[in-house]
Amino acid sequence: IADHASSSAEQKGMGATCACVWVIGDKLYTATVGDSRIYLLREGRIQQLTTDHTWVQEAVEKNILTPQEAREHPNVHVIRRYLGSPDPPEVDFRLRLYDSEADALAEGNQGMQIRSGDTFLICSDGLTDLVWNDEIAEVIRSRNNPKAAAQQLIETANQRGGHDNITIIVIHVPRDLKMIVPRRVNWKAWMIGGGIALLLLFSFASVLTFNLLRATVFATPTPTFTASPVPTVTRTTTPTISPTPTETMTPTLTPPGPTYTPWPTNTGPASVTRTP
């Protein structure tokens, strides 16, 4: 919106109000900027959940004007917050279930539980300038469905002048609806449980580390064995000694000498034979 407003002289100063309703499961969340409103109709009672960001609303809160005087005041359409302003507006998260609630309590109502039969109305000031709250409640109660109620409210505002645009959204929760609510995760319990688990894990790690260190410091040194070389046994084969041969002395023979003829006997004549 701010970009469009700055793009040409004709669009300079343009702005818009905004009202948001977000239903998650069975929880209601709201946010507003400007004087568009959000209403809750519950058990025959209508409650304006939002606070207008207008000059006359501030005057009512300061007891300068009454609600009746504010409706006819010349500054009734002067808004204090809007989309497209030079400075980003502060989004209002107050959700008032009662008119007299303090701001902090109203903000704490965010995420309120919706009920079967609840009806929510989101509308621009084109409706609320011309149709009172009690009249809005009566039209919604008397119609069979949200679409018919929205159409009747637009027709009523147009019959009374319709000098501004009229934007209406009606959200109705059927009375016979069985709410299917997503199971919520208890993050607080998970965080506490996770913290305890981390503490136990840290304690276990600390004890284990201490025991390891203690075992390292006080342990009996393990003797270091130096491997001695294994001696190599050389098997020496003892030779078999044969008996020393007995040397037989071969007699040296003297060359044969002369052969002597035995002495003759006396039985024959004597003769001498000489051998050379």
GROMACS .gro file of C-alpha atoms in nm:
model
  276
    1ILE     CA    1   0.000   0.000   0.000
    2ALA     CA    2   0.283   0.240   0.083
    3ASP     CA    3   0.451   0.163  -0.250
    4HIS     CA    4   0.130   0.236  -0.441
    5ALA     CA    5   0.074   0.555  -0.245
    6SER     CA    6   0.420   0.682  -0.338
    7SER     CA    7   0.395   0.584  -0.705
    8SER     CA    8   0.176   0.877  -0.813
    9ALA     CA    9   0.037   1.205  -0.683
   10GLU     CA   10  -0.321   1.081  -0.727
   11GLN     CA   11  -0.265   0.792  -0.486
   12LYS     CA   12  -0.069   0.989  -0.227
   13GLY     CA   13  -0.215   0.947   0.122
   14MET     CA   14  -0.404   0.625   0.047
   15GLY     CA   15  -0.438   0.374   0.332
   16ALA     CA   16  -0.645   0.081   0.460
   17THR     CA   17  -0.759  -0.078   0.780
   18CYS     CA   18  -0.712  -0.447   0.853
   19ALA     CA   19  -0.876  -0.703   1.081
   20CYS     CA   20  -0.754  -1.064   1.099
   21VAL     CA   21  -0.905  -1.375   1.257
   22TRP     CA   22  -0.702  -1.695   1.278
   23VAL     CA   23  -0.861  -2.016   1.407
   24ILE     CA   24  -0.617  -2.296   1.493
   25GLY     CA   25  -0.789  -2.609   1.614
   26ASP     CA   26  -1.028  -2.469   1.875
   27LYS     CA   27  -0.824  -2.154   1.950
   28LEU     CA   28  -0.893  -1.799   1.832
   29TYR     CA   29  -0.628  -1.536   1.752
   30THR     CA   30  -0.691  -1.179   1.633
   31ALA     CA   31  -0.495  -0.879   1.506
   32THR     CA   32  -0.617  -0.535   1.394
   33VAL     CA   33  -0.497  -0.202   1.257
   34GLY     CA   34  -0.751   0.082   1.219
   35ASP     CA   35  -1.123   0.082   1.293
   36SER     CA   36  -1.242  -0.238   1.127
   37ARG     CA   37  -1.392  -0.458   1.398
   38ILE     CA   38  -1.422  -0.818   1.514
   39TYR     CA   39  -1.730  -0.925   1.712
   40LEU     CA   40  -1.814  -1.241   1.906
   41LEU     CA   41  -2.175  -1.355   1.945
   42ARG     CA   42  -2.205  -1.615   2.221
   43GLU     CA   43  -2.521  -1.727   2.399
   44GLY     CA   44  -2.722  -1.425   2.285
   45ARG     CA   45  -2.457  -1.168   2.382
   46ILE     CA   46  -2.251  -0.960   2.140
   47GLN     CA   47  -1.902  -0.845   2.235
   48GLN     CA   48  -1.668  -0.621   2.038
   49LEU     CA   49  -1.333  -0.800   2.072
   50THR     CA   50  -1.122  -0.524   1.916
   51THR     CA   51  -1.050  -0.160   1.997
   52ASP     CA   52  -1.086   0.115   1.734
   53HIS     CA   53  -0.770   0.312   1.655
   54THR     CA   54  -0.949   0.645   1.610
   55TRP     CA   55  -0.941   0.994   1.750
   56VAL     CA   56  -1.290   0.962   1.902
   57GLN     CA   57  -1.204   0.629   2.070
   58GLU     CA   58  -0.910   0.789   2.244
   59ALA     CA   59  -1.142   1.070   2.353
   60VAL     CA   60  -1.389   0.817   2.496
   61GLU     CA   61  -1.112   0.637   2.687
   62LYS     CA   62  -1.005   0.971   2.840
   63ASN     CA   63  -1.367   1.055   2.929
   64ILE     CA   64  -1.373   1.353   2.695
   65LEU     CA   65  -1.661   1.208   2.491
   66THR     CA   66  -1.937   0.958   2.561
   67PRO     CA   67  -1.993   0.669   2.318
   68GLN     CA   68  -2.310   0.840   2.195
   69GLU     CA   69  -2.128   1.170   2.135
   70ALA     CA   70  -1.846   0.992   1.955
   71ARG     CA   71  -2.084   0.856   1.689
   72GLU     CA   72  -2.181   1.207   1.574
   73HIS     CA   73  -1.846   1.377   1.624
   74PRO     CA   74  -1.680   1.538   1.316
   75ASN     CA   75  -1.357   1.343   1.382
   76VAL     CA   76  -1.532   1.008   1.389
   77HIS     CA   77  -1.342   0.890   1.078
   78VAL     CA   78  -0.999   1.015   1.182
   79ILE     CA   79  -0.794   0.700   1.235
   80ARG     CA   80  -0.469   0.683   1.426
   81ARG     CA   81  -0.331   0.360   1.280
   82TYR     CA   82  -0.357   0.234   0.925
   83LEU     CA   83  -0.175   0.031   0.664
   84GLY     CA   84   0.025   0.253   0.429
   85SER     CA   85   0.127   0.509   0.692
   86PRO     CA   86   0.476   0.665   0.666
   87ASP     CA   87   0.579   0.469   0.974
   88PRO     CA   88   0.473   0.102   1.005
   89PRO     CA   89   0.170   0.084   1.240
   90GLU     CA   90   0.171  -0.103   1.568
   91VAL     CA   91  -0.048  -0.411   1.535
   92ASP     CA   92  -0.306  -0.446   1.812
   93PHE     CA   93  -0.332  -0.793   1.971
   94ARG     CA   94  -0.578  -0.700   2.245
   95LEU     CA   95  -0.876  -0.937   2.250
   96ARG     CA   96  -1.137  -0.798   2.491
   97LEU     CA   97  -1.393  -1.040   2.626
   98TYR     CA   98  -1.530  -0.760   2.848
   99ASP     CA   99  -1.522  -0.384   2.795
  100SER     CA  100  -1.351  -0.314   3.127
  101GLU     CA  101  -1.057  -0.551   3.077
  102ALA     CA  102  -0.706  -0.409   3.114
  103ASP     CA  103  -0.478  -0.415   2.812
  104ALA     CA  104  -0.246  -0.683   2.954
  105LEU     CA  105  -0.540  -0.912   3.031
  106ALA     CA  106  -0.688  -0.850   2.687
  107GLU     CA  107  -0.361  -0.952   2.520
  108GLY     CA  108  -0.353  -1.261   2.738
  109ASN     CA  109  -0.687  -1.369   2.590
  110GLN     CA  110  -0.518  -1.452   2.261
  111GLY     CA  111  -0.570  -1.820   2.189
  112MET     CA  112  -0.911  -1.825   2.360
  113GLN     CA  113  -1.106  -2.147   2.320
  114ILE     CA  114  -1.398  -2.125   2.081
  115ARG     CA  115  -1.723  -2.309   2.151
  116SER     CA  116  -1.993  -2.476   1.948
  117GLY     CA  117  -2.254  -2.213   1.855
  118ASP     CA  118  -2.007  -1.920   1.853
  119THR     CA  119  -2.037  -1.668   1.570
  120PHE     CA  120  -1.763  -1.424   1.468
  121LEU     CA  121  -1.824  -1.113   1.260
  122ILE     CA  122  -1.545  -0.922   1.082
  123CYS     CA  123  -1.658  -0.593   0.931
  124SER     CA  124  -1.550  -0.250   0.812
  125ASP     CA  125  -1.677   0.079   0.954
  126GLY     CA  126  -1.917   0.106   0.659
  127LEU     CA  127  -2.144  -0.125   0.863
  128THR     CA  128  -2.081  -0.007   1.219
  129ASP     CA  129  -2.129   0.362   1.130
  130LEU     CA  130  -2.491   0.290   1.036
  131VAL     CA  131  -2.597  -0.027   1.226
  132TRP     CA  132  -2.576  -0.056   1.605
  133ASN     CA  133  -2.430  -0.355   1.787
  134ASP     CA  134  -2.763  -0.482   1.920
  135GLU     CA  135  -2.911  -0.463   1.570
  136ILE     CA  136  -2.619  -0.663   1.432
  137ALA     CA  137  -2.678  -0.932   1.696
  138GLU     CA  138  -3.049  -0.952   1.619
  139VAL     CA  139  -2.992  -0.992   1.243
  140ILE     CA  140  -2.738  -1.271   1.295
  141ARG     CA  141  -2.963  -1.456   1.542
  142SER     CA  142  -3.266  -1.432   1.315
  143ARG     CA  143  -3.103  -1.573   1.002
  144ASN     CA  144  -3.057  -1.941   0.928
  145ASN     CA  145  -2.704  -1.923   0.790
  146PRO     CA  146  -2.405  -1.685   0.789
  147LYS     CA  147  -2.445  -1.590   0.423
  148ALA     CA  148  -2.804  -1.477   0.472
  149ALA     CA  149  -2.705  -1.279   0.782
  150ALA     CA  150  -2.422  -1.099   0.599
  151GLN     CA  151  -2.652  -1.010   0.310
  152GLN     CA  152  -2.917  -0.869   0.544
  153LEU     CA  153  -2.662  -0.654   0.729
  154ILE     CA  154  -2.537  -0.505   0.398
  155GLU     CA  155  -2.893  -0.427   0.290
  156THR     CA  156  -2.968  -0.257   0.622
  157ALA     CA  157  -2.658  -0.035   0.598
  158ASN     CA  158  -2.739   0.058   0.238
  159GLN     CA  159  -3.096   0.147   0.333
  160ARG     CA  160  -2.954   0.395   0.586
  161GLY     CA  161  -2.726   0.570   0.342
  162GLY     CA  162  -2.443   0.331   0.260
  163HIS     CA  163  -2.194   0.617   0.235
  164ASP     CA  164  -1.887   0.389   0.269
  165ASN     CA  165  -1.783   0.047   0.150
  166ILE     CA  166  -1.937  -0.236   0.353
  167THR     CA  167  -1.719  -0.544   0.403
  168ILE     CA  168  -1.857  -0.834   0.610
  169ILE     CA  169  -1.736  -1.185   0.694
  170VAL     CA  170  -1.944  -1.411   0.920
  171ILE     CA  171  -1.794  -1.727   1.073
  172HIS     CA  172  -2.034  -1.963   1.252
  173VAL     CA  173  -1.939  -2.268   1.460
  174PRO     CA  174  -2.222  -2.526   1.435
  175ARG     CA  175  -2.369  -2.638   1.765
  176ASP     CA  176  -2.345  -3.006   1.673
  177LEU     CA  177  -1.986  -2.977   1.555
  178LYS     CA  178  -1.743  -3.214   1.720
  179MET     CA  179  -1.418  -3.025   1.741
  180ILE     CA  180  -1.120  -3.218   1.607
  181VAL     CA  181  -0.836  -3.050   1.784
  182PRO     CA  182  -0.477  -3.136   1.696
  183ARG     CA  183  -0.299  -3.286   1.990
  184ARG     CA  184  -0.084  -3.023   2.148
  185VAL     CA  185   0.275  -3.100   2.227
  186ASN     CA  186   0.362  -3.022   2.587
  187TRP     CA  187   0.681  -2.835   2.506
  188LYS     CA  188   0.737  -2.745   2.869
  189ALA     CA  189   0.741  -3.110   2.974
  190TRP     CA  190   0.967  -3.196   2.681
  191MET     CA  191   1.209  -2.918   2.774
  192ILE     CA  192   1.219  -3.028   3.139
  193GLY     CA  193   1.263  -3.392   3.041
  194GLY     CA  194   1.531  -3.301   2.789
  195GLY     CA  195   1.714  -3.093   3.048
  196ILE     CA  196   1.710  -3.382   3.297
  197ALA     CA  197   1.832  -3.622   3.029
  198LEU     CA  198   2.118  -3.389   2.938
  199LEU     CA  199   2.209  -3.350   3.306
  200LEU     CA  200   2.215  -3.727   3.356
  201LEU     CA  201   2.420  -3.771   3.041
  202PHE     CA  202   2.667  -3.505   3.155
  203SER     CA  203   2.694  -3.668   3.500
  204PHE     CA  204   2.754  -4.010   3.348
  205ALA     CA  205   3.017  -3.870   3.114
  206SER     CA  206   3.187  -3.689   3.404
  207VAL     CA  207   3.200  -4.004   3.619
  208LEU     CA  208   3.327  -4.211   3.327
  209THR     CA  209   3.596  -3.954   3.249
  210PHE     CA  210   3.703  -3.938   3.615
  211ASN     CA  211   3.729  -4.314   3.640
  212LEU     CA  212   3.931  -4.333   3.322
  213LEU     CA  213   4.169  -4.064   3.444
  214ARG     CA  214   4.198  -4.232   3.786
  215ALA     CA  215   4.273  -4.566   3.626
  216THR     CA  216   4.537  -4.404   3.409
  217VAL     CA  217   4.712  -4.224   3.695
  218PHE     CA  218   4.716  -4.502   3.955
  219ALA     CA  219   4.756  -4.805   3.735
  220THR     CA  220   5.063  -5.038   3.801
  221PRO     CA  221   5.308  -4.997   3.517
  222THR     CA  222   5.305  -5.291   3.287
  223PRO     CA  223   5.660  -5.433   3.242
  224THR     CA  224   5.795  -5.406   2.896
  225PHE     CA  225   5.948  -5.723   2.765
  226THR     CA  226   6.238  -5.694   2.524
  227ALA     CA  227   6.242  -5.982   2.290
  228SER     CA  228   6.582  -6.157   2.294
  229PRO     CA  229   6.691  -6.312   1.972
  230VAL     CA  230   6.635  -6.684   1.966
  231PRO     CA  231   6.980  -6.855   1.939
  232THR     CA  232   7.033  -7.046   1.625
  233VAL     CA  233   7.145  -7.398   1.700
  234THR     CA  234   7.385  -7.531   1.444
  235ARG     CA  235   7.397  -7.903   1.444
  236THR     CA  236   7.752  -8.024   1.378
  237THR     CA  237   7.770  -8.375   1.247
  238THR     CA  238   8.043  -8.560   1.430
  239PRO     CA  239   8.238  -8.753   1.171
  240THR     CA  240   8.268  -9.125   1.224
  241ILE     CA  241   8.628  -9.201   1.288
  242SER     CA  242   8.736  -9.522   1.129
  243PRO     CA  243   8.987  -9.723   1.323
  244THR     CA  244   9.338  -9.622   1.253
  245PRO     CA  245   9.468  -9.881   1.023
  246THR     CA  246   9.736 -10.095   1.171
  247GLU     CA  247  10.044 -10.055   0.974
  248THR     CA  248  10.190 -10.388   0.891
  249MET     CA  249  10.552 -10.364   0.856
  250THR     CA  250  10.657 -10.543   0.543
  251PRO     CA  251  10.995 -10.693   0.611
  252THR     CA  252  11.263 -10.584   0.385
  253LEU     CA  253  11.409 -10.889   0.223
  254THR     CA  254  11.774 -10.901   0.177
  255PRO     CA  255  11.864 -11.010  -0.171
  256PRO     CA  256  11.905 -11.376  -0.166
  257GLY     CA  257  12.250 -11.486  -0.089
  258PRO     CA  258  12.409 -11.796  -0.185
  259THR     CA  259  12.232 -12.109  -0.110
  260TYR     CA  260  12.425 -12.335   0.098
  261THR     CA  261  12.404 -12.701   0.041
  262PRO     CA  262  12.373 -12.883   0.362
  263TRP     CA  263  12.663 -13.063   0.491
  264PRO     CA  264  12.688 -13.404   0.329
  265THR     CA  265  12.632 -13.691   0.530
  266ASN     CA  266  12.883 -13.944   0.573
  267THR     CA  267  12.700 -14.182   0.359
  268GLY     CA  268  12.860 -14.096   0.027
  269PRO     CA  269  13.188 -13.970  -0.126
  270ALA     CA  270  13.274 -13.620  -0.042
  271SER     CA  271  13.228 -13.356  -0.306
  272VAL     CA  272  13.228 -12.972  -0.308
  273THR     CA  273  13.005 -12.775  -0.534
  274ARG     CA  274  13.071 -12.397  -0.553
  275THR     CA  275  12.811 -12.173  -0.652
  276PRO     CA  276  12.918 -11.851  -0.810
   0.00000   0.00000   0.00000
